[in-house]
GROMACS .gro file of C-alpha atoms in nm:
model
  254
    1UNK     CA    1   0.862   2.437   3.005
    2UNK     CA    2   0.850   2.805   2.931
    3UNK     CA    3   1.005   2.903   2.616
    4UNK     CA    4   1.007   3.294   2.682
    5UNK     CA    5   0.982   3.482   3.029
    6UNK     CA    6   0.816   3.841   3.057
    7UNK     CA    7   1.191   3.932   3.110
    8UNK     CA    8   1.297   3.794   2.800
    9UNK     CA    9   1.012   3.977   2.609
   10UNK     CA   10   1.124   4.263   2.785
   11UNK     CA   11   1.492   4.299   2.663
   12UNK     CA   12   1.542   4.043   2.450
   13UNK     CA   13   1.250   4.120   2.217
   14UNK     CA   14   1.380   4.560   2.167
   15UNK     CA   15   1.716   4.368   2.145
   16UNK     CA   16   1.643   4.163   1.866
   17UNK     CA   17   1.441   4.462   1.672
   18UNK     CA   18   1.773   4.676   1.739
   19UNK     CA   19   2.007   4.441   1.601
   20UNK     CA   20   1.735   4.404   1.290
   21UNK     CA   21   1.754   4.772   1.237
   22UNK     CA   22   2.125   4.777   1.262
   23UNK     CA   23   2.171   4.522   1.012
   24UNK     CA   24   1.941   4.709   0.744
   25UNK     CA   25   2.145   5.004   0.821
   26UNK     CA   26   2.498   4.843   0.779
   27UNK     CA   27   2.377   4.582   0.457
   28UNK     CA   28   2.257   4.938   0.308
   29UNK     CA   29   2.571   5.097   0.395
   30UNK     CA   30   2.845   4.817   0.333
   31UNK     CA   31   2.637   4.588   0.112
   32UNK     CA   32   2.836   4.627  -0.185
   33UNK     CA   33   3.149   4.656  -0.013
   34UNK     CA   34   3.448   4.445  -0.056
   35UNK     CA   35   3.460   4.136   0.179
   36UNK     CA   36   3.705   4.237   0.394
   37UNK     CA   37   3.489   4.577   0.470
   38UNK     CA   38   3.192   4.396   0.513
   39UNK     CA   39   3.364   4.162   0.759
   40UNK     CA   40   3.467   4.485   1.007
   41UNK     CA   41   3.182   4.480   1.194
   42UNK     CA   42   3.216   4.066   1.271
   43UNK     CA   43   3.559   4.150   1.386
   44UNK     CA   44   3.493   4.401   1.644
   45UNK     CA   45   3.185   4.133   1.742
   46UNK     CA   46   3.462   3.839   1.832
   47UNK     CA   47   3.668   4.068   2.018
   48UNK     CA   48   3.474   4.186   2.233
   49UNK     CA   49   3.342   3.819   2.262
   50UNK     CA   50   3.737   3.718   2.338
   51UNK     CA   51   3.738   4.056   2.633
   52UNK     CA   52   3.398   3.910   2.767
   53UNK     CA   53   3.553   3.531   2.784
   54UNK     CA   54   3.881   3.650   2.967
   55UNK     CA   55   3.658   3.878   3.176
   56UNK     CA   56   3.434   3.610   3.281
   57UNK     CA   57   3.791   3.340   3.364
   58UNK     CA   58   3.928   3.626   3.581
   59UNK     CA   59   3.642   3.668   3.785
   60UNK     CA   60   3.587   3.292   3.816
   61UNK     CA   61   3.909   3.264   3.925
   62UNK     CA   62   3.927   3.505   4.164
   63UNK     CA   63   3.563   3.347   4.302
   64UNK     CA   64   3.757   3.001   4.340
   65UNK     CA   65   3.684   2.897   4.014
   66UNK     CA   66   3.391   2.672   3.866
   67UNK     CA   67   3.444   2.424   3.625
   68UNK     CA   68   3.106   2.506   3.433
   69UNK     CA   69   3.279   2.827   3.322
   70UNK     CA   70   3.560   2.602   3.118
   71UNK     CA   71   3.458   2.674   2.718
   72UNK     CA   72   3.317   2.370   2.670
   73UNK     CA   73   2.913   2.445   2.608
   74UNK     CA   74   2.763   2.469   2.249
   75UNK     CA   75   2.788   2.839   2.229
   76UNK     CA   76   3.129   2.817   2.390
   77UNK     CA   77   3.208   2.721   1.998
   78UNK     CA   78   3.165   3.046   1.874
   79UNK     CA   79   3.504   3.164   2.071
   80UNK     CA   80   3.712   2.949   1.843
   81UNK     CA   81   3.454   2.936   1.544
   82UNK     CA   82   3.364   3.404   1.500
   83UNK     CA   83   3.728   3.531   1.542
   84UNK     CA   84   3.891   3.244   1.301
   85UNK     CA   85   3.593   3.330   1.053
   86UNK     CA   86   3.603   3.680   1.129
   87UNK     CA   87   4.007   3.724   1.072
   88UNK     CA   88   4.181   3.408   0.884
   89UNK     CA   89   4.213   3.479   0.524
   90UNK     CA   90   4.413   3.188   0.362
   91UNK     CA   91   4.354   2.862   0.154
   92UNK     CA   92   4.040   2.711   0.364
   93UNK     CA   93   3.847   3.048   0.435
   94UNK     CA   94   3.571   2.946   0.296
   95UNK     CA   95   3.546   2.609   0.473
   96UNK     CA   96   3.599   2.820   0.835
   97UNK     CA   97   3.313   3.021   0.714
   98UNK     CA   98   3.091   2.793   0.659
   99UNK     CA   99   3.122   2.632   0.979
  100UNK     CA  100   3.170   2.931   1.148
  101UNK     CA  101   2.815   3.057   1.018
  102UNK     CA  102   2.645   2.745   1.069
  103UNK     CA  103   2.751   2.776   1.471
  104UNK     CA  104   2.650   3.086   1.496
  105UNK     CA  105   2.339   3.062   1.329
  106UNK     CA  106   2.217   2.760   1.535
  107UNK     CA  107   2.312   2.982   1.847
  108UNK     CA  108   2.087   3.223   1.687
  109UNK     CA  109   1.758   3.026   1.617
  110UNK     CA  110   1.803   2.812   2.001
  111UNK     CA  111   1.806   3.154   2.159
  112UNK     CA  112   1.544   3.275   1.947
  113UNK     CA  113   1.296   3.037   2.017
  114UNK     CA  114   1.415   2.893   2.349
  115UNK     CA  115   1.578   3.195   2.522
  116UNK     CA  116   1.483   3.066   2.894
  117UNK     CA  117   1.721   2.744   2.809
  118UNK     CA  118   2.013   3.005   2.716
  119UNK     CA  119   1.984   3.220   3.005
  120UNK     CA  120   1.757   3.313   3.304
  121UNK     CA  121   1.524   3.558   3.350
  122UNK     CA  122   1.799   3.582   3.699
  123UNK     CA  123   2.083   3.647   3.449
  124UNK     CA  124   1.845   3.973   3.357
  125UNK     CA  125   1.801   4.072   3.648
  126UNK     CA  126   2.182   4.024   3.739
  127UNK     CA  127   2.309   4.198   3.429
  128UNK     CA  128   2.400   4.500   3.622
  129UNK     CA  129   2.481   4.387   3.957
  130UNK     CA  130   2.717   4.045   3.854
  131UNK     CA  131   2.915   4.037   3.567
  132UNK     CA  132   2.894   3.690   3.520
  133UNK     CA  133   2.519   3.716   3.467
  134UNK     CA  134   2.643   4.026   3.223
  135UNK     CA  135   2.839   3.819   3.060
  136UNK     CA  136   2.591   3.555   2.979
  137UNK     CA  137   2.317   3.785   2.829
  138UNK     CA  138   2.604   4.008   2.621
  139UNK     CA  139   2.784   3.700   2.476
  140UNK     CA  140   2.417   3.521   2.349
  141UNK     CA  141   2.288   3.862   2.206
  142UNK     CA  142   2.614   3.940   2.014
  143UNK     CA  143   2.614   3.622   1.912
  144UNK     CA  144   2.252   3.662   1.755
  145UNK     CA  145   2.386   4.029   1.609
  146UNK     CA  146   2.679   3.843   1.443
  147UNK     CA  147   2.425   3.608   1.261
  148UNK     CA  148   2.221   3.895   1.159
  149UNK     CA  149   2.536   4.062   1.031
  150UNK     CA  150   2.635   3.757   0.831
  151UNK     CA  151   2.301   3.729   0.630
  152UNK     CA  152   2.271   4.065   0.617
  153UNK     CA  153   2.637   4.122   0.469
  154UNK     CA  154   2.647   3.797   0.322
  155UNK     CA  155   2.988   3.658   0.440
  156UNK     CA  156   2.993   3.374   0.339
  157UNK     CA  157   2.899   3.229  -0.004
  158UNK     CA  158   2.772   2.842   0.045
  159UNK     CA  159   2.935   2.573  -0.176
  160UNK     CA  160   2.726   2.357  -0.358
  161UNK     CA  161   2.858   2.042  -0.195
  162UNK     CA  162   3.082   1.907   0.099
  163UNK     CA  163   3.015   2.162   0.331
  164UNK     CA  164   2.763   1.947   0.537
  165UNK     CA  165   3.018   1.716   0.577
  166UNK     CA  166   3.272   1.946   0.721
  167UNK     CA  167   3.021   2.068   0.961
  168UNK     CA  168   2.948   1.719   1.069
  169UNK     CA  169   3.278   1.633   1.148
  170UNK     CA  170   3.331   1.951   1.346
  171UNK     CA  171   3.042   1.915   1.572
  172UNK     CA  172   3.137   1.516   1.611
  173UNK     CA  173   3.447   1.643   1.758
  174UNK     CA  174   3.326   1.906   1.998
  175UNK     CA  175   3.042   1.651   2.050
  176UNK     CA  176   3.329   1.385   2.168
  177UNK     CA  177   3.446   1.604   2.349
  178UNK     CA  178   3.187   1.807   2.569
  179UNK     CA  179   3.033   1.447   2.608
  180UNK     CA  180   3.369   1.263   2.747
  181UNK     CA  181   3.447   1.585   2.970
  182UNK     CA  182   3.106   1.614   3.093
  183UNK     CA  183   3.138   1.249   3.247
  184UNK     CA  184   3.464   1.316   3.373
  185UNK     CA  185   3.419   1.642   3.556
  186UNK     CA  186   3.050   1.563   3.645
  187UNK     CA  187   2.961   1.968   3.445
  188UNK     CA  188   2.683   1.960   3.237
  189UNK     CA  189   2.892   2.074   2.933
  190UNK     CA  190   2.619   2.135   2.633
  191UNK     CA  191   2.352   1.900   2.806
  192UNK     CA  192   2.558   1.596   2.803
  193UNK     CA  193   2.575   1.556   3.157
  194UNK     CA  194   2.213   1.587   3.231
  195UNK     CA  195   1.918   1.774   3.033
  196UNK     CA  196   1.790   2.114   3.103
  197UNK     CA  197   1.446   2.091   2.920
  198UNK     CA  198   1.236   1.919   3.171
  199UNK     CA  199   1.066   1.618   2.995
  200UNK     CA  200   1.373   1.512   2.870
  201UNK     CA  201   1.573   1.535   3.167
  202UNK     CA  202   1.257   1.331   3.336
  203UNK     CA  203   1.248   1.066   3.083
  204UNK     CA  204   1.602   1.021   3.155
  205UNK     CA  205   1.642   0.965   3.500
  206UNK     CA  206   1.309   0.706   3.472
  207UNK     CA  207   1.496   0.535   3.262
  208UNK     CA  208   1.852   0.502   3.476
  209UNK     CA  209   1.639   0.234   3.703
  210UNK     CA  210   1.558   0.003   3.414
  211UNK     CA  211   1.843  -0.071   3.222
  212UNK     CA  212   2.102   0.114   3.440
  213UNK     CA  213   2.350   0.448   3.469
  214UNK     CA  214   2.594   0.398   3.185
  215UNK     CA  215   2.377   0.248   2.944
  216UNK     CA  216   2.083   0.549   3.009
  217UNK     CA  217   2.419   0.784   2.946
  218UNK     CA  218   2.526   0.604   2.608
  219UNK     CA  219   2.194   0.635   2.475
  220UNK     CA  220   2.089   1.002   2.613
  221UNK     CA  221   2.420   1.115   2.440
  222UNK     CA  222   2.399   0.944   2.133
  223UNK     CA  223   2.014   1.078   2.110
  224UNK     CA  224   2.187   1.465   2.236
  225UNK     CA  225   2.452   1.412   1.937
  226UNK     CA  226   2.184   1.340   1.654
  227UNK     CA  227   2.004   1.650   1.807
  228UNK     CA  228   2.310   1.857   1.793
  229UNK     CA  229   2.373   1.735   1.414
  230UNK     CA  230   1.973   1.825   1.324
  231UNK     CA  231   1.965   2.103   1.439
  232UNK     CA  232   2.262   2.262   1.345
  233UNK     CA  233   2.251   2.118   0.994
  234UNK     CA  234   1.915   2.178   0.955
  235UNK     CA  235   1.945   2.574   1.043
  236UNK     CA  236   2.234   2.563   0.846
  237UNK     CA  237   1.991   2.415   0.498
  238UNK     CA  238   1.759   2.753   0.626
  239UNK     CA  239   2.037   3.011   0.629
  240UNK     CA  240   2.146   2.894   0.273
  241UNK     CA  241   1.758   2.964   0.156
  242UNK     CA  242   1.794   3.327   0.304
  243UNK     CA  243   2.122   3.403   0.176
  244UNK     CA  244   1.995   3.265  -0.195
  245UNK     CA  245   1.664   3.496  -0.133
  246UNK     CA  246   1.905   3.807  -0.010
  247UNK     CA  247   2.129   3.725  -0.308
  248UNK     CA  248   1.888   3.752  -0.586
  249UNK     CA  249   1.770   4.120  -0.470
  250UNK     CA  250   2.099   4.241  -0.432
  251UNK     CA  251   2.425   4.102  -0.443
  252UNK     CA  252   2.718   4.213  -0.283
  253UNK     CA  253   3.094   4.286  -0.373
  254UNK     CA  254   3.292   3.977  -0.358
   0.00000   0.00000   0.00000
């Protein structure tokens, strides 16, 4: 199971520093900004996320279309989740914030420590030559740049309670979802169909044998869901930490 290929270290690694440096640069420069200044750069982020999506359904479709490419995968979130955080302004922004930061930070950490699961060292090597393969290792590094931005520009305040909640009921609904979908359409929509990490995916099909398809599938989703809910909520406890730490030294404009 190979976390990081020399690929990865090769580009992702520089791309990670880059977007580092670039976050200093605009937290110096915006930092004490009002919000909706500070939130410029997240905007022109889900955007270009939005071109990217419409880019990669157009060339699907003119390929005959495959029904992996339908927005249903964990980091497919951040197409609804980054432009309604990055524009909507009205009674629950702070709610779509908070989800919309806990998405994208739990895109962030997975591809940090598990880039080979997000995309292929063949998506690399693709990146000029196919555009979906282009489109697969732009979309997962903006995404990481957008979580950068939001720590480093702090957009979004955390509420002292009730957020978890909301967050929970969001990813039980995508969870629902991806996971009824998946069955349906036989497309592994955010692992529910079948696992990509190889122990997992192992332990699973040794167990189909024993008790039987459906029941395997009710319990390898349930067990996928609680991991989805950890992790995300769990990332989400970790940004709050940072953005307290970041806070203290120097706050920004509200």
């Amino acid at each position: 199971m190979e976390l990081w290929s020399p690929a990865h270290i090769k580009t992702l690694l520089p791309a990670m520093v880059a977007m580092l440096i670039l976050s200093v640069a605009l937290r110096l420069l915006l930092g004490k900004k009002e919000l909706k200044i500070r939130m410029i750069p997240v905007q022109i982020i889900a955007v270009v996320l939005i071109l990217l999506e419409i880019g990669k359904q157009a060339v699907s479709f003119s390929r005959g279309y495959d029904l992996y490419h339908i927005p249903l995968h964990f980091c497919s979130l951040l197409l609804f989740t980054l432009p309604a955080m990055a524009f909507y302004t009205g009674k629950y922004a702070a709610q779509v914030r908070a989800v919309g930061t806990a998405i994208c930070g739990a895109i962030f950490w997975l591809t940090a420590i598990y880039p080979c699961l997000i995309y292929s060292a063949g998506n690399i090597e693709g990146f000029f030559t196919n555009y979906l393969d282009a489109h697969t290792v732009l979309f997962h590094n903006l995404a990481m740049l957008a979580f950068m931005l939001m720590v480093a520009l702090d957009l979004h305040t955390p509420a002292p309670t009730g957020e978890h909640k909301l967050i929970v009921l969001f990813l039980t609904a995508f969870c629902v979802i991806a996971a009824v979908m998946s069955q349906l359409l036989e497309t592994n929509y955010a692992g529910f169909y079948h696992c990509n990490v190889p122990p997992i995916e192992e332990f699973r099909l040794s167990l189909q044998p024993v008790i039987g398809y459906w029941p395997t599938q009710l319990i390898y989703i349930a067990g996928l869901t609680a991991v989805h809910f950890g992790f995300v909520i769990g990332f989400y406890c970790l940004y709050k930490v940072i953005r307290k730490l970041l806070a203290k030294k120097t706050p920004a404009a509200v």
